[in-house]
PDB file of C-alpha atoms in Angstrom:
ATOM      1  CA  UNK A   8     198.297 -43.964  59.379  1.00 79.00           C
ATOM      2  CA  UNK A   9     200.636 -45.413  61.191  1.00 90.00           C
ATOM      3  CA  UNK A  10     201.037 -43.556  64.989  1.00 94.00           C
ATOM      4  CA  UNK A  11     205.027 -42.423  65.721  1.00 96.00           C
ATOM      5  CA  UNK A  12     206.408 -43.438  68.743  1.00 97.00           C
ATOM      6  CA  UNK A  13     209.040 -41.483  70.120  1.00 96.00           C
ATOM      7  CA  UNK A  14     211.516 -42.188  71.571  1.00 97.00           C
ATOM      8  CA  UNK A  15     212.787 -45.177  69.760  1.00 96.00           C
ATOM      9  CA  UNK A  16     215.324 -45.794  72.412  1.00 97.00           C
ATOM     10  CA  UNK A  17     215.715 -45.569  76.172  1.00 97.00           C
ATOM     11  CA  UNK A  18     217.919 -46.229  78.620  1.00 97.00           C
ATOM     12  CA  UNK A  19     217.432 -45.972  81.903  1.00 95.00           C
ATOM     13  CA  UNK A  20     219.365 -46.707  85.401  1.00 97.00           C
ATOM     14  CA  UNK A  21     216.950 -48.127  87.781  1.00 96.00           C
ATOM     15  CA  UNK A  22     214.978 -45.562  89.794  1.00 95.00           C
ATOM     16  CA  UNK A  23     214.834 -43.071  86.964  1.00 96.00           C
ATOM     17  CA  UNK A  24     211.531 -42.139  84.963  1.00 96.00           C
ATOM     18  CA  UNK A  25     210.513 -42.386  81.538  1.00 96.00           C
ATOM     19  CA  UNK A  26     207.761 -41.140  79.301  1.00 97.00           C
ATOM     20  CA  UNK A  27     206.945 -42.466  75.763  1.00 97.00           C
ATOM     21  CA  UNK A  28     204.976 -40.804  73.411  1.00 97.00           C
ATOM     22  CA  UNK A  29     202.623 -42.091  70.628  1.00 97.00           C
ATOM     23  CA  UNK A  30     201.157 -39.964  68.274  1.00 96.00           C
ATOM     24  CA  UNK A  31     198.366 -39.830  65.725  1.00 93.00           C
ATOM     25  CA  UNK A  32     197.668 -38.175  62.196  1.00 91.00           C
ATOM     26  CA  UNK A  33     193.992 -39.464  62.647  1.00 87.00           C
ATOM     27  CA  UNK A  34     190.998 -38.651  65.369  1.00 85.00           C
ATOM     28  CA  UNK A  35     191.865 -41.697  67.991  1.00 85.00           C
ATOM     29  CA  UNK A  36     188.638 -43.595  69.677  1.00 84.00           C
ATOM     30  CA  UNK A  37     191.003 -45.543  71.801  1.00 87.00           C
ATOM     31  CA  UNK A  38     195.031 -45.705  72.653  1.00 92.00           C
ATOM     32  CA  UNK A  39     196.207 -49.691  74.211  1.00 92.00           C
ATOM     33  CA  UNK A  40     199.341 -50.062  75.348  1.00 94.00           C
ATOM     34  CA  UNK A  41     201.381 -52.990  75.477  1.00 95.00           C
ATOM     35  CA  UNK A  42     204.826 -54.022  76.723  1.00 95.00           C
ATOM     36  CA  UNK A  43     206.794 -57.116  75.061  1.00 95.00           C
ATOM     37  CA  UNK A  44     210.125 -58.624  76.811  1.00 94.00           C
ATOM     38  CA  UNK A  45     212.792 -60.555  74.425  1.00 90.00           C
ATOM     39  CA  UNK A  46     211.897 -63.556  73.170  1.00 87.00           C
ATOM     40  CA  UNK A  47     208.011 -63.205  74.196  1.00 91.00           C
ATOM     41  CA  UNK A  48     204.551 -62.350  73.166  1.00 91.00           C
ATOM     42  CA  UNK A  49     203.089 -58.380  73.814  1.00 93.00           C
ATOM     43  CA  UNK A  50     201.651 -58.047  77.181  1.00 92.00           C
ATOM     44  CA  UNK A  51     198.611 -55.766  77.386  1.00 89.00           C
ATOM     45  CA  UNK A  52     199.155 -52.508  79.898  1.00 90.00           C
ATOM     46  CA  UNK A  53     196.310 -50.508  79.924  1.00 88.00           C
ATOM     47  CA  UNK A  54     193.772 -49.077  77.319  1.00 87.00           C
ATOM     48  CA  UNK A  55     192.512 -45.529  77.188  1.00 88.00           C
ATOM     49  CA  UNK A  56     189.425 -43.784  75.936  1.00 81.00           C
ATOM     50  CA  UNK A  57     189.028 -40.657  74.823  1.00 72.00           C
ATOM     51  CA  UNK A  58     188.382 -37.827  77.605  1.00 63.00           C
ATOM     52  CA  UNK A  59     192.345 -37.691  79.141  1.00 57.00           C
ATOM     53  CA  UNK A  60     191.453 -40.319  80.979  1.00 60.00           C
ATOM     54  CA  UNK A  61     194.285 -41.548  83.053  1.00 59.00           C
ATOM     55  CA  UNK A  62     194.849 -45.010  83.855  1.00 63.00           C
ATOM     56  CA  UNK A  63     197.903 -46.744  86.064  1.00 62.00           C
ATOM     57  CA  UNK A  64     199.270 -50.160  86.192  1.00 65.00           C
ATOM     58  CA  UNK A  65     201.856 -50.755  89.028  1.00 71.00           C
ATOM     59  CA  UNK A  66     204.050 -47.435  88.482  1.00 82.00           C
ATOM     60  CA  UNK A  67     203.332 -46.993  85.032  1.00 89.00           C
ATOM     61  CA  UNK A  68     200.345 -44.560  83.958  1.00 90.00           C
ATOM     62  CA  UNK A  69     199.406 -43.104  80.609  1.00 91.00           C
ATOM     63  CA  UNK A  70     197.395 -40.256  79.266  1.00 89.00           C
ATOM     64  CA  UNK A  71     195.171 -40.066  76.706  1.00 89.00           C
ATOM     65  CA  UNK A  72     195.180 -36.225  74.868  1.00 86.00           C
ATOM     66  CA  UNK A  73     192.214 -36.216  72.343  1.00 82.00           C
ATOM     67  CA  UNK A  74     192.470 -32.941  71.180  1.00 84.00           C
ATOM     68  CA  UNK A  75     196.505 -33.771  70.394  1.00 83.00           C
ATOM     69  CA  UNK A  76     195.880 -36.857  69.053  1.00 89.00           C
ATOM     70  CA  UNK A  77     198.195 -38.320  71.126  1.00 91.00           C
ATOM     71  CA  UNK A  78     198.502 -40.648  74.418  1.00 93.00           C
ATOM     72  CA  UNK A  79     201.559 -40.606  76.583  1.00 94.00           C
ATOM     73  CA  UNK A  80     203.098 -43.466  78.750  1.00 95.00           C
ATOM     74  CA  UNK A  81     204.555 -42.500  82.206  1.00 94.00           C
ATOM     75  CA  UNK A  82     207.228 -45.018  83.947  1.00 94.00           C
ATOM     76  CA  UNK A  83     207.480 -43.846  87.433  1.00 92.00           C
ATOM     77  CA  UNK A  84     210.978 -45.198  89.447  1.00 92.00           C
ATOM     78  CA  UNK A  85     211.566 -47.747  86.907  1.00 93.00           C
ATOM     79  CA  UNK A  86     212.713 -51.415  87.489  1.00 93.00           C
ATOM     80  CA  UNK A  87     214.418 -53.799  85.782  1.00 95.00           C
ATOM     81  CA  UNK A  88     211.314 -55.659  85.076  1.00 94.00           C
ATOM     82  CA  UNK A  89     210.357 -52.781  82.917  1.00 95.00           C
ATOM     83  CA  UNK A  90     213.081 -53.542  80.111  1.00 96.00           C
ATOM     84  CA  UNK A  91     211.259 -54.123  76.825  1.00 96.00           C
ATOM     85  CA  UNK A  92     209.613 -52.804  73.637  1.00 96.00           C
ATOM     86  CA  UNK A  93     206.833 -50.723  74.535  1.00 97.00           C
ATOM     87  CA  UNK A  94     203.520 -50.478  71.347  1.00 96.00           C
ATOM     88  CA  UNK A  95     200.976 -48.209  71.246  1.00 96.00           C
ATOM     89  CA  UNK A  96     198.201 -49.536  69.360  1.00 94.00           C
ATOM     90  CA  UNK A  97     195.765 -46.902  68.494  1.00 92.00           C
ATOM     91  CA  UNK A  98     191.916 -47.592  67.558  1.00 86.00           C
ATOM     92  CA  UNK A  99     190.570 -44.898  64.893  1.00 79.00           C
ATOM     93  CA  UNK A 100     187.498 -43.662  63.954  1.00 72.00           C
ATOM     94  CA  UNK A 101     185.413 -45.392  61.608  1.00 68.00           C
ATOM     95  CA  UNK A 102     187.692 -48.578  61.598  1.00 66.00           C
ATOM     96  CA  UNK A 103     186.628 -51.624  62.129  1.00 67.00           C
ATOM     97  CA  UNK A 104     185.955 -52.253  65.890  1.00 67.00           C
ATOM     98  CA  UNK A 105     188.351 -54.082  68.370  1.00 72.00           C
ATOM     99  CA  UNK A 106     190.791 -53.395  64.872  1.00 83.00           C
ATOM    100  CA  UNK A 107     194.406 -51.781  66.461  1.00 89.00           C
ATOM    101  CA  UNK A 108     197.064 -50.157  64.429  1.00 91.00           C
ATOM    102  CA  UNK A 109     200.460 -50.594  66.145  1.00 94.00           C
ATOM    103  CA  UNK A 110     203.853 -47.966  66.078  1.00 94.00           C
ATOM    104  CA  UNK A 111     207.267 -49.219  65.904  1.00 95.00           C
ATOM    105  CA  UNK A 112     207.937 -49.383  69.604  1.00 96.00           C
ATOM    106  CA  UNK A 113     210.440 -47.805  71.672  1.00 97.00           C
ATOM    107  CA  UNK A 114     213.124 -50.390  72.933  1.00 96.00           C
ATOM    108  CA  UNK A 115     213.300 -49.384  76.884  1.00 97.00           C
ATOM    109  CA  UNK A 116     216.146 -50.939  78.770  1.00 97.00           C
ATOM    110  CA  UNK A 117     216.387 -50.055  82.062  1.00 96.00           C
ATOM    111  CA  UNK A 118     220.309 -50.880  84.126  1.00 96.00           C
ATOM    112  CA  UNK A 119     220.918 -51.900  87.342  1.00 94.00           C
TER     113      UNK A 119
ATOM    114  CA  UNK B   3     193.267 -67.423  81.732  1.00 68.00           C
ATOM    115  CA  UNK B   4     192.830 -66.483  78.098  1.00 65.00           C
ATOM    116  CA  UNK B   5     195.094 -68.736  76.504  1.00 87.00           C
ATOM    117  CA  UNK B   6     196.136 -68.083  72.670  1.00 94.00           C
ATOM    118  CA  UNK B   7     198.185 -70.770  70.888  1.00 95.00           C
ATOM    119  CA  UNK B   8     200.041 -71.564  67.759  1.00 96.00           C
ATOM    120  CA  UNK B   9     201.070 -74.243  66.286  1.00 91.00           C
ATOM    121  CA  UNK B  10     204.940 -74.330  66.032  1.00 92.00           C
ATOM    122  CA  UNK B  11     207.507 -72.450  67.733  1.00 94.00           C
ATOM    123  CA  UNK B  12     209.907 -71.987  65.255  1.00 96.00           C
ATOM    124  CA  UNK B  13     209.405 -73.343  61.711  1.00 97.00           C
ATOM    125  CA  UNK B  14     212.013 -73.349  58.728  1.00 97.00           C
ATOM    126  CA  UNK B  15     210.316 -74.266  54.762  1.00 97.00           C
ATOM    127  CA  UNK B  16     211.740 -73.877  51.573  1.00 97.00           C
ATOM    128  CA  UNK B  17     211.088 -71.460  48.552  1.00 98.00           C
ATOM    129  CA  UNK B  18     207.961 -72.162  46.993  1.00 97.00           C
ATOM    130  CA  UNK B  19     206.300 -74.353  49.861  1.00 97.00           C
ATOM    131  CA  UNK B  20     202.894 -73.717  50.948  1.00 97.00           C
ATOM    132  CA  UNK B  21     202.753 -73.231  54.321  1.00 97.00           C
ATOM    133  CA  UNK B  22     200.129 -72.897  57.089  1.00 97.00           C
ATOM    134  CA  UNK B  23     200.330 -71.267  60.568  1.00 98.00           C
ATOM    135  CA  UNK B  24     197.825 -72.106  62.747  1.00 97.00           C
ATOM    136  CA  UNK B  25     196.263 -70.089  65.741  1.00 97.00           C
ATOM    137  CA  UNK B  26     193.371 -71.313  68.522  1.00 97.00           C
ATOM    138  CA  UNK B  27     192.108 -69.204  70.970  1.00 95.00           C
ATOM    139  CA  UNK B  28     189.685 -70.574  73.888  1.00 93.00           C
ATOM    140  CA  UNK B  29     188.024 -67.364  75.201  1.00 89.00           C
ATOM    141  CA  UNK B  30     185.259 -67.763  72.695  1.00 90.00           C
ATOM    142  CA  UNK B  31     186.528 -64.294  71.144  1.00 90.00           C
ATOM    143  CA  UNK B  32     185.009 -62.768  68.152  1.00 89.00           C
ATOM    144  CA  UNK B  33     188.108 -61.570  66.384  1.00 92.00           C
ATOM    145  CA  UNK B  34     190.935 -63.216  65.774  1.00 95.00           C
ATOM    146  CA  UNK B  35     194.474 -61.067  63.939  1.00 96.00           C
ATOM    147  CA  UNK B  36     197.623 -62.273  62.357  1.00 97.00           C
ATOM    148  CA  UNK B  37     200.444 -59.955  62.507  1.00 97.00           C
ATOM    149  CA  UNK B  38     203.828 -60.503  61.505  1.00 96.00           C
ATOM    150  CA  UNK B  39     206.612 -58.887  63.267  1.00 95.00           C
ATOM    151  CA  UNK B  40     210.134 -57.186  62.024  1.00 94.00           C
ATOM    152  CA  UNK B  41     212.885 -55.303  62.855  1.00 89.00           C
ATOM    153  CA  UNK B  42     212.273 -51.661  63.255  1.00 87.00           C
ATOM    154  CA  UNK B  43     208.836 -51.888  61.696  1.00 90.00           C
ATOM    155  CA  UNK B  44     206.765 -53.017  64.682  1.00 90.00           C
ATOM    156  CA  UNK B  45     203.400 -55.018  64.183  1.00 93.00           C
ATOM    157  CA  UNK B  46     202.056 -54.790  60.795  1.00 94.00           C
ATOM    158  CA  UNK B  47     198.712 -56.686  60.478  1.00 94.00           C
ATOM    159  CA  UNK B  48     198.377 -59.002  57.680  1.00 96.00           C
ATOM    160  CA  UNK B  49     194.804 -60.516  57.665  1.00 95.00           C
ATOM    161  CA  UNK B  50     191.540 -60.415  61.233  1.00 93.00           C
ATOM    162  CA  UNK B  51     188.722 -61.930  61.185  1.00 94.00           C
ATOM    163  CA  UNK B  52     185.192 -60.893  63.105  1.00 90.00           C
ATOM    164  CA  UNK B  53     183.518 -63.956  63.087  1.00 89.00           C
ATOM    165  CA  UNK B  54     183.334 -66.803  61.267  1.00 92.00           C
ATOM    166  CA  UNK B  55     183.818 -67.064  57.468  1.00 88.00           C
ATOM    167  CA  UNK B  56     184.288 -63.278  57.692  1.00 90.00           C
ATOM    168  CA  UNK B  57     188.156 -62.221  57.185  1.00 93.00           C
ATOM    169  CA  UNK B  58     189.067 -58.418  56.109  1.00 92.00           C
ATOM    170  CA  UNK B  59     192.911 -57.513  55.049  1.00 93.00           C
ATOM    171  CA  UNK B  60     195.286 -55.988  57.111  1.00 91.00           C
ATOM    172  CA  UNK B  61     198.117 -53.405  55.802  1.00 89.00           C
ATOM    173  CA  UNK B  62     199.571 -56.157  54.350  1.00 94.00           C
ATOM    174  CA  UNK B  63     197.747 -59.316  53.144  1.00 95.00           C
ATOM    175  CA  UNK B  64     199.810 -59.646  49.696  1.00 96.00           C
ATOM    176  CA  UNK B  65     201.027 -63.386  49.477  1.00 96.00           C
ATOM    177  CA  UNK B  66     199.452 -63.999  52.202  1.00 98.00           C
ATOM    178  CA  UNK B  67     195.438 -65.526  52.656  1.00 97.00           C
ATOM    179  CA  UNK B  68     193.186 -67.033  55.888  1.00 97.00           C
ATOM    180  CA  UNK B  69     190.582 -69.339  57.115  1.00 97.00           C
ATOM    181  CA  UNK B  70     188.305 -69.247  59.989  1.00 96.00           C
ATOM    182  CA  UNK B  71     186.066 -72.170  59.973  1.00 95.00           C
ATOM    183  CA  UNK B  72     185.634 -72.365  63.391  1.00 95.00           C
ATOM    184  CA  UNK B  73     185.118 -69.196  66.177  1.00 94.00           C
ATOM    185  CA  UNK B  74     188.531 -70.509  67.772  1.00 96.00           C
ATOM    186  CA  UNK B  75     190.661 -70.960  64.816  1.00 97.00           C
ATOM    187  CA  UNK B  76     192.531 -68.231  62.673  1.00 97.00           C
ATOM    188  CA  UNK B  77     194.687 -69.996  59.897  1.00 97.00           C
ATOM    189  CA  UNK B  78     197.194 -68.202  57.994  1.00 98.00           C
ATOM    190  CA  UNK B  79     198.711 -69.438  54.585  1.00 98.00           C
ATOM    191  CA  UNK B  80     201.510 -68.841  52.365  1.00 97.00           C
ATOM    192  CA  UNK B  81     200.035 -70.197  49.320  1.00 94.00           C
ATOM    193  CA  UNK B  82     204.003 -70.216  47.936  1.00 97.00           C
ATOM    194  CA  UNK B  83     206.577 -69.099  50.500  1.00 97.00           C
ATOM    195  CA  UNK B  84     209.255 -66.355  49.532  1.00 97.00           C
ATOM    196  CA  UNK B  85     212.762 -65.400  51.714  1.00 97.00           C
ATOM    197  CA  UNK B  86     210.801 -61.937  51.926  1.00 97.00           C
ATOM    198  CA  UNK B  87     208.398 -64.034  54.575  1.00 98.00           C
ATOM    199  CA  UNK B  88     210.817 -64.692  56.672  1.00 98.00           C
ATOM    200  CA  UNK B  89     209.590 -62.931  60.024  1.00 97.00           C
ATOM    201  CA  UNK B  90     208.164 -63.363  63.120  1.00 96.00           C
ATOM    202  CA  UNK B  91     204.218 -64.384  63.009  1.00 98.00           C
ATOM    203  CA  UNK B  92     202.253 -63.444  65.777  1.00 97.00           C
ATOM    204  CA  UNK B  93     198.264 -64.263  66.395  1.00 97.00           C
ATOM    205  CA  UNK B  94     196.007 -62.006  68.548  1.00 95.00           C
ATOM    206  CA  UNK B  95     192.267 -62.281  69.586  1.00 93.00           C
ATOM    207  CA  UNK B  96     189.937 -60.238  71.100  1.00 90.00           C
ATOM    208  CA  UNK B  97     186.868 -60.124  72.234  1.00 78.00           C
ATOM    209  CA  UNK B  98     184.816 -56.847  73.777  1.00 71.00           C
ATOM    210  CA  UNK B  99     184.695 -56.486  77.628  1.00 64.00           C
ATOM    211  CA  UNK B 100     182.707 -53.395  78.634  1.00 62.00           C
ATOM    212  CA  UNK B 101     182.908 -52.603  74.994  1.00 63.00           C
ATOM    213  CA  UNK B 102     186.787 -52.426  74.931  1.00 68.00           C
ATOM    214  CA  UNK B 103     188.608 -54.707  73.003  1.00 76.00           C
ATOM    215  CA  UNK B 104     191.941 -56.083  74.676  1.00 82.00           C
ATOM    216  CA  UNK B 105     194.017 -57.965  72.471  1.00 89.00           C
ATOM    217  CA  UNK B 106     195.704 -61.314  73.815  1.00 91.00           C
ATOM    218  CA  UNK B 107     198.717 -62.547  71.541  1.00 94.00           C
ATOM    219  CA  UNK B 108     200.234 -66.049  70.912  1.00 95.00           C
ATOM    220  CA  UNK B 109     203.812 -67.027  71.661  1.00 93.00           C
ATOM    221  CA  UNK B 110     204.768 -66.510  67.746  1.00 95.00           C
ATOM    222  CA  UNK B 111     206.200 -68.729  65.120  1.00 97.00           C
ATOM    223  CA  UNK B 112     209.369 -67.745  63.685  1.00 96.00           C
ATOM    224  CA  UNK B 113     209.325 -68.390  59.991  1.00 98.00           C
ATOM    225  CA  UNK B 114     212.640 -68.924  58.228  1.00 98.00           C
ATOM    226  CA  UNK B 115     212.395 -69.233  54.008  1.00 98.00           C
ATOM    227  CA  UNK B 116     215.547 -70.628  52.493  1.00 97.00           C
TER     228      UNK B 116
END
């Protein structure tokens, strides 16, 4: 039940672009997407809704692929401020509303 | 600014100790989460709440319970701490804003079992 991220891992030089990927077994109402630094709390990014909406958040976009089950995160000309673990949190069907169920996280480190 | 707290930072307690971790939240949100956080494992939700009095479990509420007496208050207890409970604790509320539901997490409390 759990959605797969993938990658796990990323490195990055700065400039260069990234996509993460998060993944479903089950229909998805929702996909939120949230970025947390060292040491800190997760930062909410965006949230999308089913449709392939696409949403953007400084350089950093996401789709949302219904059909696939799955919602992808774009990081466009990345920055060092963009180092971080990266959660998708995905919001099913017939759960309990406002109720998220995170992945693993990729680990994106991004080098001067 | 939504503003979700907890009460200690970092917080070290014995085998066999009760222990409670304490979350407030002042955006007058209806649900209120405790995850706990690991190493390679992500966020694994332990206990939320909807409302008041109302709790349901998570993926993994075993040695662990909660109480919300209050809208802005999530408590979570370890009725008799292991060194398997040793993680990172994190609180989340939410509350619906054009019907989506953005979470807003606490700083954490770091939980160390000896």
């Amino acid at each position: 039940q759990q959605p797969v991220q993938s990658p796990q891992a990323v490195i990055l030089r700065e400039g260069e672009d990234a996509v993460i990927n998060c993944s479903s077994s089950k229909a998805l109402y929702s996909v939120h997407w949230y970025r947390q630094k060292h040491g800190e709390a997760p930062v909410f990014l965006m949230i999308l809704l089913k449709g392939g909406e696409q949403k953007g958040h400084e350089k950093i976009s996401a789709s949302f692929n219904e059909k696939k089950q799955q919602s992808s995160l774009y990081l466009t000309a990345s920055q060092l401020s963009y180092s971080g673990t990266y959660f998708c949190g995905t919001e099913n069907y017939g759960g309990s509303q406002g109720n998220l169920i995170f992945g693993k996280g990729t680990k994106l480190s991004v080098k001067p | 600014d939504v503003k979700v707290t907890q009460s200690s930072r970092y917080l070290v307690k014995r085998t066999g100790e009760k222990v409670f971790l304490e979350c407030v939240q002042d955006m007058d949100h209806e649900n209120m989460f405790w995850y706990r956080q690991d190493p390679g494992l992500g966020l694994r939700l332990i206990y939320f709440s909807y409302d008041v009095k109302m709790k349901e479990k998570g993926d993994i509420p075993e040695g662990y319970s909660v109480s919300r007496e209050k809208k802005e208050r999530f408590s979570l207890i370890l009725e008799s701490a292991s060194t398997n409970q040793t993680s990172m604790y994190l609180c989340a509320s939410s509350g619906t804003v054009q019907g989506l539901y953005e979470q807003y997490f606490g700083p954490g409390t770091r939980l160390t079992v000896t």
